[in-house]
Coordinates of C-alpha atoms in Angstrom, one line a residue:
G1293 CA 9.4 -20.2 21.9
T1294 CA 6.8 -17.5 22.1
D1295 CA 5.7 -15.4 19.2
T1296 CA 6.5 -11.8 19.4
Y1297 CA 5.9 -8.7 17.3
G1298 CA 8.0 -5.6 16.8
L1299 CA 7.3 -2.2 15.5
A1300 CA 9.0 -0.9 12.4
N1301 CA 8.3 1.5 9.5
G1302 CA 9.6 2.9 6.3
T1303 CA 9.7 2.2 2.6
S1304 CA 11.7 -0.9 3.0
L1305 CA 8.7 -2.5 4.9
A1306 CA 6.1 -1.1 2.5
T1307 CA 7.8 -2.2 -0.7
P1308 CA 7.0 -6.0 -0.3
Q1309 CA 3.4 -5.3 0.6
V1310 CA 2.9 -3.0 -2.4
T1311 CA 4.7 -5.4 -4.7
G1312 CA 2.4 -8.2 -3.6
I1313 CA -0.7 -6.1 -4.2
A1314 CA 0.6 -5.2 -7.6
A1315 CA 1.1 -8.9 -8.4
L1316 CA -2.5 -9.6 -7.3
M1317 CA -3.7 -6.8 -9.5
L1318 CA -1.8 -8.2 -12.5
S1319 CA -3.3 -11.7 -11.8
V1320 CA -6.7 -10.1 -12.3
N1321 CA -5.7 -8.0 -15.3
G1322 CA -2.3 -8.8 -16.9
N1323 CA -2.6 -5.8 -19.3
L1324 CA -2.2 -3.1 -16.6
T1325 CA 0.7 -0.8 -17.2
P1326 CA 3.0 0.4 -14.4
A1327 CA 1.3 3.8 -14.5
Q1328 CA -2.1 2.3 -14.2
I1329 CA -1.0 0.2 -11.2
Q1330 CA 0.4 3.3 -9.5
Q1331 CA -2.8 5.3 -10.2
K1332 CA -5.1 2.5 -8.9
L1333 CA -2.9 2.0 -5.8
Q1334 CA -2.9 5.7 -5.0
G1335 CA -6.6 6.1 -5.9
G1336 CA -7.7 3.4 -3.6
A1337 CA -5.5 4.3 -0.7
R1338 CA -7.2 5.3 2.6
T1339 CA -6.0 8.8 3.7
T1340 CA -4.5 9.0 7.2
K1341 CA -2.0 10.9 9.2
L1342 CA 0.7 9.3 11.2
A1343 CA 0.1 8.8 14.9
A1344 CA 1.5 11.2 17.5
G1345 CA 4.8 10.0 18.9
T1346 CA 6.1 8.7 15.6
S1347 CA 9.2 10.2 13.9
C1348 CA 7.0 12.0 11.3
T1349 CA 4.1 13.3 13.3
A1350 CA 3.2 16.2 11.0
M1351 CA 3.7 14.5 7.7
P1352 CA 0.9 12.8 5.8
A1353 CA 1.6 9.1 4.9
G1354 CA 2.1 9.7 1.2
S1355 CA -1.1 8.7 -0.7
G1356 CA -2.3 7.0 2.5
I1357 CA -2.6 3.4 3.6
V1358 CA -2.7 1.0 0.7
D1359 CA -6.0 -0.9 0.5
A1360 CA -5.4 -4.2 -1.2
G1361 CA -9.0 -5.0 -1.7
A1362 CA -9.8 -1.7 -3.4
A1363 CA -6.7 -2.0 -5.6
V1364 CA -7.4 -5.5 -6.7
A1365 CA -11.1 -4.7 -7.3
S1366 CA -10.1 -1.7 -9.5
A1367 CA -7.8 -3.8 -11.6
N1368 CA -10.6 -4.5 -14.2
Q1369 CA -11.9 -1.0 -14.2

């Protein structure tokens, strides 16, 4: 068959990505607390607004778009 992609959004889709990034952070520094992981994830997020035409056009996307590289790099800081 052919490969296809679909569009979806929501916390149910973000959760596995953020969990994976947290696991990568812990692989670099196993002493991180949940609060430190949250702070580093939020601190390294790229700010953005949701695109026009989405269901939440006026709402910021929480802390922004999670940046896996920045989060993992900050794990030892």
